[in-house]
Amino acid sequence: MQNGDVRLNGGQFFKISGIAILAIGIWMEVELYKYMEMSTEFSGTAPYVLIGTGSLIILIGSLACCCTVKGQPVLLYVYGAFLAIVFVLELGAGLSIFAYRTKLTEGFDKGLSQAMVNYRNNTGHLANDFDVMQETLHCCGNHGYEDWLNLTPSYPIPPSCCIKEDCNPDVPEQIYTEGCYNKVIEFLNGPKMSAPPPPCDWQITRKLVKERGQYLLETGMWSDCRFIVGTEPNQQVLEGHKLFLAMSSPVFEAMFFGGMAEKDPIAILDVQPDAFKALLEYIYTDKINLTSFDQACELCYGAKKYMLPHLVEECTKYLWSDLYPKNACRAYEFAKLFEEPILMEKCMLIICNQTQEVLSESSFDDVELSTILTVFDQEELNITSELELFSAISRYAQRHNQSSGAKVPRLDGIGNPSTEASNNTNHPTVRDAIMKIRFLTLTPQQFAEVPASCNLLSESEKFAILMNICSTSASIPMPAGFSTSRVIRRRKPSRNDSIFMGGASSMDTSRTSMIRFSLSANEGGNEAPKKLYCCRQLLRITECMNTSVLDCAVTFTCDRNVCVYGIQVPTQIPAVEEERQATFSYPELLYAHLLDADGSRLTYTHFTSRVVFRSLIEISFNRPIYIQRNKVYKVGVVLNKIGRYPIGTYPSQSTCNGVVFTFSQGQSGDSVRDGLVRGIIFSIPSSNHNSINNPGMSGIPGDHNKMSNII
């Protein structure tokens, strides 16, 4: 009888468990369905699986009771088989629930956003479900009540967001502000275990401020802001403290306490998580832990973005100490992108001194074509013949054409580029690099063995080049655009090579480079050119209100070659309250840049300083830029402080010291609120001052119009 009791209790146990699973399935169908169907990953089968499983278990439990009462052996065997089936079914039900919860978190965000769009269009029963969800869970919108206002077009906050009836939805204190996404996920996951409290008096055991800062960074205690850093699938959420960040970076100050205030969490998609963690570690603890060239590049980018000059300097020093032929081209591209002319010069010296090693590295196949063009432009390269350059560009073309499926760019006739090459005039091509190779320095045998056997040249071009190699007075000209130089490139030792290649400190090298530029600019004992100010004549003035971030730009040309140093912009007009309190100054924060006609950035600057109201401030670019006459350039300014700015109306031309500036040139949309740029600071270089085209780059020929934009 005891065995029967055990069997009876076992059957009752499975019967009870079946009833529990059945109840969960019915609850999911009735109560949770309105939440789950908003998920893009929801198939609607999970509740029915649980209902079916629970019903089957109840049936099996009832059969067990019947078998035990009647004592029939056959039915007992059937019951034993059912026990095994029950185990498999319960395991499957558990896995189903787990898989469902995982998919819910993946698709629920997208589903809620779509449900808000359907709510606005008043389509389907999802609108009513959304109202029920907001009222039940005390939430509003997907990630916050602002989501309703950010719809396109904007939608008023629905009444279901109100804490009490007849509230004013425009007042955040009277509505639910937390988003429904987190509320639903918390509802499904259940209550979480609270984090263990921090140890008592943890401040006492940490003597230094940086130690206490590191503790706050590691634990996230008292954090009041979050960052979503990186891109999928390596995206991470990092916590921070506004006060720590703002006291280290003017960009963070404007982001949290100024006109650039952003929503939480703040998305930072252009910085990798490891680099941003290193940046936070520097802000909290002053520690700079650089372990690789790639990490230094990433961290330097973040330091420039958030205006941390000391961190930029340390990253640049590390890059200086870690330069080799393998990464010289990549370092050059990094220095070019972020306008580090001294680092650019050292990279190019390494490339020129160790050209053979650079060309033979597999990393050379991954550099930008614009970098290859710069290398092929050099007058001095450490190569035995031009065949090394041709072999490198041939390998580069094969590598990239294999990956893209494109055909190798060819030259179909003498001086006539192929259709494919001619259609791509905005970007450098393999053809541009081939045209810079000095084929005339090769012997006929060298040309026949390598370039003539390659399909990068057409038959007519091969014949024309070979004829010019064999004779200086050939009747057939070189193909149009090809190099006609017969000068063999040889790298000659320079007195500066020992400075750059001998392990001198970055500070010494920087000083030497600047001295060399200074000498070139004052060659022959001439004085440095005098700064001049082209102030635009004010015809009429109005006011422009900056509520967050204000962009302004003006295009211009001049009738002489000049060197531009910076611009003049007006400061804010004080508000009534500021005038009443006799406030004479405020902290200004702006960004300015100079672009060429192609939109490539030539120079830029960040300006942050306390300035006087109703005044004119001088904004100096990071380096002077040589401006060519009759070419269109564009000055852009981004103002980041909330307030009123005076915006003027000016004549289209202004003349200063015989130089005529014409403004608002180019397309009509290029100049936006151009009245915020009051003047241009420039000088008139003499013939001895043309080297100012590329400050600190006097040993590297190049065109500043090829500078890349920051991404």
mmCIF file with all atom_site columns, C-alpha atoms in Angstrom, residues 212-393:
data_model
loop_
_atom_site.group_PDB
_atom_site.id
_atom_site.type_symbol
_atom_site.label_atom_id
_atom_site.label_alt_id
_atom_site.label_comp_id
_atom_site.label_asym_id
_atom_site.label_entity_id
_atom_site.label_seq_id
_atom_site.pdbx_PDB_ins_code
_atom_site.Cartn_x
_atom_site.Cartn_y
_atom_site.Cartn_z
_atom_site.occupancy
_atom_site.B_iso_or_equiv
_atom_site.pdbx_formal_charge
_atom_site.auth_seq_id
_atom_site.auth_comp_id
_atom_site.auth_asym_id
_atom_site.auth_atom_id
_atom_site.pdbx_PDB_model_num
ATOM 1   C CA . ARG A 1 212 ? 38.992 57.107 -5.707  1.00 0.00 ? 212 ARG A CA 1
ATOM 2   C CA . GLY A 1 213 ? 38.223 58.048 -9.299  1.00 0.00 ? 213 GLY A CA 1
ATOM 3   C CA . GLN A 1 214 ? 39.266 54.599 -10.471 1.00 0.00 ? 214 GLN A CA 1
ATOM 4   C CA . TYR A 1 215 ? 36.949 53.021 -7.892  1.00 0.00 ? 215 TYR A CA 1
ATOM 5   C CA . LEU A 1 216 ? 33.991 55.064 -9.162  1.00 0.00 ? 216 LEU A CA 1
ATOM 6   C CA . LEU A 1 217 ? 34.851 54.175 -12.752 1.00 0.00 ? 217 LEU A CA 1
ATOM 7   C CA . GLU A 1 218 ? 35.111 50.453 -12.032 1.00 0.00 ? 218 GLU A CA 1
ATOM 8   C CA . THR A 1 219 ? 32.007 50.172 -9.849  1.00 0.00 ? 219 THR A CA 1
ATOM 9   C CA . GLY A 1 220 ? 29.774 52.713 -11.592 1.00 0.00 ? 220 GLY A CA 1
ATOM 10  C CA . MET A 1 221 ? 28.725 54.091 -8.207  1.00 0.00 ? 221 MET A CA 1
ATOM 11  C CA . TRP A 1 222 ? 26.829 57.402 -8.461  1.00 0.00 ? 222 TRP A CA 1
ATOM 12  C CA . SER A 1 223 ? 26.998 57.302 -12.267 1.00 0.00 ? 223 SER A CA 1
ATOM 13  C CA . ASP A 1 224 ? 24.594 59.725 -13.918 1.00 0.00 ? 224 ASP A CA 1
ATOM 14  C CA . CYS A 1 225 ? 25.180 59.155 -17.637 1.00 0.00 ? 225 CYS A CA 1
ATOM 15  C CA . ARG A 1 226 ? 25.523 56.221 -20.006 1.00 0.00 ? 226 ARG A CA 1
ATOM 16  C CA . PHE A 1 227 ? 27.251 55.762 -23.361 1.00 0.00 ? 227 PHE A CA 1
ATOM 17  C CA . ILE A 1 228 ? 26.470 53.240 -26.083 1.00 0.00 ? 228 ILE A CA 1
ATOM 18  C CA . VAL A 1 229 ? 29.943 52.792 -27.577 1.00 0.00 ? 229 VAL A CA 1
ATOM 19  C CA . GLY A 1 230 ? 30.977 51.084 -30.806 1.00 0.00 ? 230 GLY A CA 1
ATOM 20  C CA . THR A 1 231 ? 28.980 49.238 -33.416 1.00 0.00 ? 231 THR A CA 1
ATOM 21  C CA . GLU A 1 232 ? 27.300 45.850 -33.427 1.00 0.00 ? 232 GLU A CA 1
ATOM 22  C CA . PRO A 1 233 ? 28.211 43.154 -32.584 1.00 0.00 ? 233 PRO A CA 1
ATOM 23  C CA . ASN A 1 234 ? 30.889 44.679 -30.325 1.00 0.00 ? 234 ASN A CA 1
ATOM 24  C CA . GLN A 1 235 ? 28.719 47.462 -28.884 1.00 0.00 ? 235 GLN A CA 1
ATOM 25  C CA . GLN A 1 236 ? 28.980 48.090 -25.144 1.00 0.00 ? 236 GLN A CA 1
ATOM 26  C CA . VAL A 1 237 ? 27.175 50.290 -22.613 1.00 0.00 ? 237 VAL A CA 1
ATOM 27  C CA . LEU A 1 238 ? 29.555 52.239 -20.365 1.00 0.00 ? 238 LEU A CA 1
ATOM 28  C CA . GLU A 1 239 ? 28.656 54.400 -17.367 1.00 0.00 ? 239 GLU A CA 1
ATOM 29  C CA . GLY A 1 240 ? 30.193 57.705 -16.362 1.00 0.00 ? 240 GLY A CA 1
ATOM 30  C CA . HIS A 1 241 ? 29.916 60.758 -14.158 1.00 0.00 ? 241 HIS A CA 1
ATOM 31  C CA . LYS A 1 242 ? 29.080 64.084 -15.776 1.00 0.00 ? 242 LYS A CA 1
ATOM 32  C CA . LEU A 1 243 ? 31.185 66.116 -13.354 1.00 0.00 ? 243 LEU A CA 1
ATOM 33  C CA . PHE A 1 244 ? 34.335 64.058 -13.964 1.00 0.00 ? 244 PHE A CA 1
ATOM 34  C CA . LEU A 1 245 ? 33.886 64.206 -17.724 1.00 0.00 ? 245 LEU A CA 1
ATOM 35  C CA . ALA A 1 246 ? 33.003 67.904 -17.895 1.00 0.00 ? 246 ALA A CA 1
ATOM 36  C CA . MET A 1 247 ? 35.972 69.043 -15.802 1.00 0.00 ? 247 MET A CA 1
ATOM 37  C CA . SER A 1 248 ? 38.333 67.294 -18.247 1.00 0.00 ? 248 SER A CA 1
ATOM 38  C CA . SER A 1 249 ? 36.778 68.081 -21.626 1.00 0.00 ? 249 SER A CA 1
ATOM 39  C CA . PRO A 1 250 ? 35.019 71.228 -22.911 1.00 0.00 ? 250 PRO A CA 1
ATOM 40  C CA . VAL A 1 251 ? 33.105 69.004 -25.328 1.00 0.00 ? 251 VAL A CA 1
ATOM 41  C CA . PHE A 1 252 ? 31.665 66.965 -22.455 1.00 0.00 ? 252 PHE A CA 1
ATOM 42  C CA . GLU A 1 253 ? 30.949 70.225 -20.628 1.00 0.00 ? 253 GLU A CA 1
ATOM 43  C CA . ALA A 1 254 ? 28.869 71.474 -23.541 1.00 0.00 ? 254 ALA A CA 1
ATOM 44  C CA . MET A 1 255 ? 27.290 68.042 -23.928 1.00 0.00 ? 255 MET A CA 1
ATOM 45  C CA . PHE A 1 256 ? 26.059 67.865 -20.334 1.00 0.00 ? 256 PHE A CA 1
ATOM 46  C CA . PHE A 1 257 ? 25.747 71.472 -19.140 1.00 0.00 ? 257 PHE A CA 1
ATOM 47  C CA . GLY A 1 258 ? 25.595 73.571 -22.316 1.00 0.00 ? 258 GLY A CA 1
ATOM 48  C CA . GLY A 1 259 ? 23.832 73.955 -25.606 1.00 0.00 ? 259 GLY A CA 1
ATOM 49  C CA . MET A 1 260 ? 24.923 70.559 -26.911 1.00 0.00 ? 260 MET A CA 1
ATOM 50  C CA . ALA A 1 261 ? 22.999 68.614 -24.254 1.00 0.00 ? 261 ALA A CA 1
ATOM 51  C CA . GLU A 1 262 ? 22.182 65.107 -25.487 1.00 0.00 ? 262 GLU A CA 1
ATOM 52  C CA . LYS A 1 263 ? 19.780 62.407 -24.388 1.00 0.00 ? 263 LYS A CA 1
ATOM 53  C CA . ASP A 1 264 ? 20.797 59.510 -22.188 1.00 0.00 ? 264 ASP A CA 1
ATOM 54  C CA . PRO A 1 265 ? 22.137 57.067 -23.259 1.00 0.00 ? 265 PRO A CA 1
ATOM 55  C CA . ILE A 1 266 ? 24.538 58.882 -25.579 1.00 0.00 ? 266 ILE A CA 1
ATOM 56  C CA . ALA A 1 267 ? 25.469 56.976 -28.737 1.00 0.00 ? 267 ALA A CA 1
ATOM 57  C CA . ILE A 1 268 ? 29.175 57.068 -29.649 1.00 0.00 ? 268 ILE A CA 1
ATOM 58  C CA . LEU A 1 269 ? 29.430 54.872 -32.725 1.00 0.00 ? 269 LEU A CA 1
ATOM 59  C CA . ASP A 1 270 ? 32.723 56.144 -34.158 1.00 0.00 ? 270 ASP A CA 1
ATOM 60  C CA . VAL A 1 271 ? 34.965 55.086 -31.237 1.00 0.00 ? 271 VAL A CA 1
ATOM 61  C CA . GLN A 1 272 ? 35.734 51.488 -30.315 1.00 0.00 ? 272 GLN A CA 1
ATOM 62  C CA . PRO A 1 273 ? 34.855 50.364 -26.760 1.00 0.00 ? 273 PRO A CA 1
ATOM 63  C CA . ASP A 1 274 ? 38.473 49.611 -25.787 1.00 0.00 ? 274 ASP A CA 1
ATOM 64  C CA . ALA A 1 275 ? 39.610 53.064 -26.908 1.00 0.00 ? 275 ALA A CA 1
ATOM 65  C CA . PHE A 1 276 ? 36.754 54.790 -25.063 1.00 0.00 ? 276 PHE A CA 1
ATOM 66  C CA . LYS A 1 277 ? 37.546 52.802 -21.913 1.00 0.00 ? 277 LYS A CA 1
ATOM 67  C CA . ALA A 1 278 ? 41.158 53.976 -22.159 1.00 0.00 ? 278 ALA A CA 1
ATOM 68  C CA . LEU A 1 279 ? 39.912 57.552 -22.604 1.00 0.00 ? 279 LEU A CA 1
ATOM 69  C CA . LEU A 1 280 ? 37.733 57.257 -19.487 1.00 0.00 ? 280 LEU A CA 1
ATOM 70  C CA . GLU A 1 281 ? 40.649 55.775 -17.559 1.00 0.00 ? 281 GLU A CA 1
ATOM 71  C CA . TYR A 1 282 ? 42.754 58.815 -18.460 1.00 0.00 ? 282 TYR A CA 1
ATOM 72  C CA . ILE A 1 283 ? 39.978 61.213 -17.388 1.00 0.00 ? 283 ILE A CA 1
ATOM 73  C CA . TYR A 1 284 ? 39.400 59.470 -14.053 1.00 0.00 ? 284 TYR A CA 1
ATOM 74  C CA . THR A 1 285 ? 42.953 58.431 -13.125 1.00 0.00 ? 285 THR A CA 1
ATOM 75  C CA . ASP A 1 286 ? 45.435 60.253 -15.433 1.00 0.00 ? 286 ASP A CA 1
ATOM 76  C CA . LYS A 1 287 ? 46.686 56.826 -16.534 1.00 0.00 ? 287 LYS A CA 1
ATOM 77  C CA . ILE A 1 288 ? 47.681 56.344 -20.175 1.00 0.00 ? 288 ILE A CA 1
ATOM 78  C CA . ASN A 1 289 ? 48.203 52.694 -21.025 1.00 0.00 ? 289 ASN A CA 1
ATOM 79  C CA . LEU A 1 290 ? 49.185 52.375 -24.695 1.00 0.00 ? 290 LEU A CA 1
ATOM 80  C CA . THR A 1 291 ? 49.894 48.852 -25.880 1.00 0.00 ? 291 THR A CA 1
ATOM 81  C CA . SER A 1 292 ? 49.643 48.904 -29.680 1.00 0.00 ? 292 SER A CA 1
ATOM 82  C CA . PHE A 1 293 ? 49.821 51.163 -32.711 1.00 0.00 ? 293 PHE A CA 1
ATOM 83  C CA . ASP A 1 294 ? 46.144 50.590 -33.558 1.00 0.00 ? 294 ASP A CA 1
ATOM 84  C CA . GLN A 1 295 ? 45.035 51.402 -30.020 1.00 0.00 ? 295 GLN A CA 1
ATOM 85  C CA . ALA A 1 296 ? 47.080 54.613 -30.052 1.00 0.00 ? 296 ALA A CA 1
ATOM 86  C CA . CYS A 1 297 ? 45.391 55.683 -33.307 1.00 0.00 ? 297 CYS A CA 1
ATOM 87  C CA . GLU A 1 298 ? 41.916 54.963 -31.920 1.00 0.00 ? 298 GLU A CA 1
ATOM 88  C CA . LEU A 1 299 ? 42.646 56.714 -28.637 1.00 0.00 ? 299 LEU A CA 1
ATOM 89  C CA . CYS A 1 300 ? 44.167 59.723 -30.391 1.00 0.00 ? 300 CYS A CA 1
ATOM 90  C CA . TYR A 1 301 ? 41.005 60.050 -32.473 1.00 0.00 ? 301 TYR A CA 1
ATOM 91  C CA . GLY A 1 302 ? 38.859 60.061 -29.338 1.00 0.00 ? 302 GLY A CA 1
ATOM 92  C CA . ALA A 1 303 ? 41.188 62.529 -27.611 1.00 0.00 ? 303 ALA A CA 1
ATOM 93  C CA . LYS A 1 304 ? 40.928 64.934 -30.545 1.00 0.00 ? 304 LYS A CA 1
ATOM 94  C CA . LYS A 1 305 ? 37.165 64.546 -30.709 1.00 0.00 ? 305 LYS A CA 1
ATOM 95  C CA . TYR A 1 306 ? 36.742 65.436 -27.024 1.00 0.00 ? 306 TYR A CA 1
ATOM 96  C CA . MET A 1 307 ? 39.554 68.034 -26.952 1.00 0.00 ? 307 MET A CA 1
ATOM 97  C CA . LEU A 1 308 ? 42.055 66.374 -24.610 1.00 0.00 ? 308 LEU A CA 1
ATOM 98  C CA . PRO A 1 309 ? 45.325 67.887 -25.907 1.00 0.00 ? 309 PRO A CA 1
ATOM 99  C CA . HIS A 1 310 ? 47.664 66.219 -23.409 1.00 0.00 ? 310 HIS A CA 1
ATOM 100 C CA . LEU A 1 311 ? 46.300 62.796 -24.322 1.00 0.00 ? 311 LEU A CA 1
ATOM 101 C CA . VAL A 1 312 ? 46.708 63.642 -28.024 1.00 0.00 ? 312 VAL A CA 1
ATOM 102 C CA . GLU A 1 313 ? 50.335 64.560 -27.368 1.00 0.00 ? 313 GLU A CA 1
ATOM 103 C CA . GLU A 1 314 ? 51.028 61.298 -25.535 1.00 0.00 ? 314 GLU A CA 1
ATOM 104 C CA . CYS A 1 315 ? 49.386 59.237 -28.272 1.00 0.00 ? 315 CYS A CA 1
ATOM 105 C CA . THR A 1 316 ? 51.396 61.077 -30.916 1.00 0.00 ? 316 THR A CA 1
ATOM 106 C CA . LYS A 1 317 ? 54.620 60.419 -29.005 1.00 0.00 ? 317 LYS A CA 1
ATOM 107 C CA . TYR A 1 318 ? 53.785 56.730 -28.883 1.00 0.00 ? 318 TYR A CA 1
ATOM 108 C CA . LEU A 1 319 ? 53.124 56.690 -32.625 1.00 0.00 ? 319 LEU A CA 1
ATOM 109 C CA . TRP A 1 320 ? 56.493 58.369 -33.190 1.00 0.00 ? 320 TRP A CA 1
ATOM 110 C CA . SER A 1 321 ? 58.258 55.675 -31.188 1.00 0.00 ? 321 SER A CA 1
ATOM 111 C CA . ASP A 1 322 ? 56.419 52.833 -32.945 1.00 0.00 ? 322 ASP A CA 1
ATOM 112 C CA . LEU A 1 323 ? 57.025 53.755 -36.598 1.00 0.00 ? 323 LEU A CA 1
ATOM 113 C CA . TYR A 1 324 ? 58.325 51.052 -38.918 1.00 0.00 ? 324 TYR A CA 1
ATOM 114 C CA . PRO A 1 325 ? 58.134 50.371 -42.663 1.00 0.00 ? 325 PRO A CA 1
ATOM 115 C CA . LYS A 1 326 ? 55.191 48.056 -41.950 1.00 0.00 ? 326 LYS A CA 1
ATOM 116 C CA . ASN A 1 327 ? 52.960 50.812 -40.536 1.00 0.00 ? 327 ASN A CA 1
ATOM 117 C CA . ALA A 1 328 ? 54.554 53.958 -42.008 1.00 0.00 ? 328 ALA A CA 1
ATOM 118 C CA . CYS A 1 329 ? 51.883 54.365 -44.712 1.00 0.00 ? 329 CYS A CA 1
ATOM 119 C CA . ARG A 1 330 ? 49.026 53.850 -42.268 1.00 0.00 ? 330 ARG A CA 1
ATOM 120 C CA . ALA A 1 331 ? 50.594 56.286 -39.824 1.00 0.00 ? 331 ALA A CA 1
ATOM 121 C CA . TYR A 1 332 ? 50.948 58.798 -42.668 1.00 0.00 ? 332 TYR A CA 1
ATOM 122 C CA . GLU A 1 333 ? 47.245 58.468 -43.477 1.00 0.00 ? 333 GLU A CA 1
ATOM 123 C CA . PHE A 1 334 ? 46.373 58.899 -39.806 1.00 0.00 ? 334 PHE A CA 1
ATOM 124 C CA . ALA A 1 335 ? 48.568 62.013 -39.530 1.00 0.00 ? 335 ALA A CA 1
ATOM 125 C CA . LYS A 1 336 ? 47.091 63.422 -42.737 1.00 0.00 ? 336 LYS A CA 1
ATOM 126 C CA . LEU A 1 337 ? 43.525 62.846 -41.600 1.00 0.00 ? 337 LEU A CA 1
ATOM 127 C CA . PHE A 1 338 ? 44.090 64.552 -38.238 1.00 0.00 ? 338 PHE A CA 1
ATOM 128 C CA . GLU A 1 339 ? 46.456 67.217 -39.558 1.00 0.00 ? 339 GLU A CA 1
ATOM 129 C CA . GLU A 1 340 ? 49.648 66.299 -37.724 1.00 0.00 ? 340 GLU A CA 1
ATOM 130 C CA . PRO A 1 341 ? 52.235 67.688 -40.176 1.00 0.00 ? 341 PRO A CA 1
ATOM 131 C CA . ILE A 1 342 ? 55.286 66.744 -38.109 1.00 0.00 ? 342 ILE A CA 1
ATOM 132 C CA . LEU A 1 343 ? 54.185 63.127 -37.891 1.00 0.00 ? 343 LEU A CA 1
ATOM 133 C CA . MET A 1 344 ? 53.412 63.198 -41.627 1.00 0.00 ? 344 MET A CA 1
ATOM 134 C CA . GLU A 1 345 ? 56.943 64.340 -42.344 1.00 0.00 ? 345 GLU A CA 1
ATOM 135 C CA . LYS A 1 346 ? 58.548 61.610 -40.267 1.00 0.00 ? 346 LYS A CA 1
ATOM 136 C CA . CYS A 1 347 ? 56.370 58.941 -41.894 1.00 0.00 ? 347 CYS A CA 1
ATOM 137 C CA . MET A 1 348 ? 57.309 60.182 -45.349 1.00 0.00 ? 348 MET A CA 1
ATOM 138 C CA . LEU A 1 349 ? 61.002 60.205 -44.436 1.00 0.00 ? 349 LEU A CA 1
ATOM 139 C CA . ILE A 1 350 ? 60.728 56.565 -43.374 1.00 0.00 ? 350 ILE A CA 1
ATOM 140 C CA . ILE A 1 351 ? 58.949 55.756 -46.636 1.00 0.00 ? 351 ILE A CA 1
ATOM 141 C CA . CYS A 1 352 ? 61.610 57.547 -48.682 1.00 0.00 ? 352 CYS A CA 1
ATOM 142 C CA . ASN A 1 353 ? 64.525 56.042 -46.745 1.00 0.00 ? 353 ASN A CA 1
ATOM 143 C CA . GLN A 1 354 ? 63.183 52.477 -46.666 1.00 0.00 ? 354 GLN A CA 1
ATOM 144 C CA . THR A 1 355 ? 61.072 52.408 -49.820 1.00 0.00 ? 355 THR A CA 1
ATOM 145 C CA . GLN A 1 356 ? 61.928 48.834 -50.752 1.00 0.00 ? 356 GLN A CA 1
ATOM 146 C CA . GLU A 1 357 ? 60.832 47.529 -47.351 1.00 0.00 ? 357 GLU A CA 1
ATOM 147 C CA . VAL A 1 358 ? 57.631 49.596 -47.481 1.00 0.00 ? 358 VAL A CA 1
ATOM 148 C CA . LEU A 1 359 ? 56.696 48.354 -50.958 1.00 0.00 ? 359 LEU A CA 1
ATOM 149 C CA . SER A 1 360 ? 57.377 44.726 -50.073 1.00 0.00 ? 360 SER A CA 1
ATOM 150 C CA . GLU A 1 361 ? 55.149 44.770 -46.979 1.00 0.00 ? 361 GLU A CA 1
ATOM 151 C CA . SER A 1 362 ? 51.753 43.113 -47.406 1.00 0.00 ? 362 SER A CA 1
ATOM 152 C CA . SER A 1 363 ? 50.201 46.102 -45.605 1.00 0.00 ? 363 SER A CA 1
ATOM 153 C CA . PHE A 1 364 ? 51.077 48.281 -48.625 1.00 0.00 ? 364 PHE A CA 1
ATOM 154 C CA . ASP A 1 365 ? 48.226 46.630 -50.532 1.00 0.00 ? 365 ASP A CA 1
ATOM 155 C CA . ASP A 1 366 ? 45.742 48.044 -47.994 1.00 0.00 ? 366 ASP A CA 1
ATOM 156 C CA . VAL A 1 367 ? 46.754 51.727 -48.102 1.00 0.00 ? 367 VAL A CA 1
ATOM 157 C CA . GLU A 1 368 ? 44.687 54.376 -49.844 1.00 0.00 ? 368 GLU A CA 1
ATOM 158 C CA . LEU A 1 369 ? 45.447 55.185 -53.473 1.00 0.00 ? 369 LEU A CA 1
ATOM 159 C CA . SER A 1 370 ? 45.943 58.835 -52.538 1.00 0.00 ? 370 SER A CA 1
ATOM 160 C CA . THR A 1 371 ? 48.823 57.747 -50.287 1.00 0.00 ? 371 THR A CA 1
ATOM 161 C CA . ILE A 1 372 ? 50.385 55.757 -53.141 1.00 0.00 ? 372 ILE A CA 1
ATOM 162 C CA . LEU A 1 373 ? 50.153 58.836 -55.369 1.00 0.00 ? 373 LEU A CA 1
ATOM 163 C CA . THR A 1 374 ? 51.969 60.885 -52.724 1.00 0.00 ? 374 THR A CA 1
ATOM 164 C CA . VAL A 1 375 ? 54.734 58.266 -52.520 1.00 0.00 ? 375 VAL A CA 1
ATOM 165 C CA . PHE A 1 376 ? 55.070 58.132 -56.309 1.00 0.00 ? 376 PHE A CA 1
ATOM 166 C CA . ASP A 1 377 ? 55.324 61.948 -56.342 1.00 0.00 ? 377 ASP A CA 1
ATOM 167 C CA . GLN A 1 378 ? 58.542 61.966 -54.308 1.00 0.00 ? 378 GLN A CA 1
ATOM 168 C CA . GLU A 1 379 ? 61.743 63.053 -56.012 1.00 0.00 ? 379 GLU A CA 1
ATOM 169 C CA . GLU A 1 380 ? 63.916 60.835 -53.811 1.00 0.00 ? 380 GLU A CA 1
ATOM 170 C CA . LEU A 1 381 ? 63.088 57.187 -53.115 1.00 0.00 ? 381 LEU A CA 1
ATOM 171 C CA . ASN A 1 382 ? 65.337 54.360 -51.990 1.00 0.00 ? 382 ASN A CA 1
ATOM 172 C CA . ILE A 1 383 ? 64.707 52.073 -54.991 1.00 0.00 ? 383 ILE A CA 1
ATOM 173 C CA . THR A 1 384 ? 66.946 50.441 -57.579 1.00 0.00 ? 384 THR A CA 1
ATOM 174 C CA . SER A 1 385 ? 64.604 51.212 -60.488 1.00 0.00 ? 385 SER A CA 1
ATOM 175 C CA . GLU A 1 386 ? 61.069 52.273 -61.327 1.00 0.00 ? 386 GLU A CA 1
ATOM 176 C CA . LEU A 1 387 ? 60.215 48.606 -61.813 1.00 0.00 ? 387 LEU A CA 1
ATOM 177 C CA . GLU A 1 388 ? 59.736 48.337 -58.055 1.00 0.00 ? 388 GLU A CA 1
ATOM 178 C CA . LEU A 1 389 ? 57.028 51.004 -58.168 1.00 0.00 ? 389 LEU A CA 1
ATOM 179 C CA . PHE A 1 390 ? 55.355 49.369 -61.168 1.00 0.00 ? 390 PHE A CA 1
ATOM 180 C CA . SER A 1 391 ? 55.389 45.941 -59.527 1.00 0.00 ? 391 SER A CA 1
ATOM 181 C CA . ALA A 1 392 ? 53.885 47.403 -56.347 1.00 0.00 ? 392 ALA A CA 1
ATOM 182 C CA . ILE A 1 393 ? 51.010 49.146 -58.147 1.00 0.00 ? 393 ILE A CA 1
#
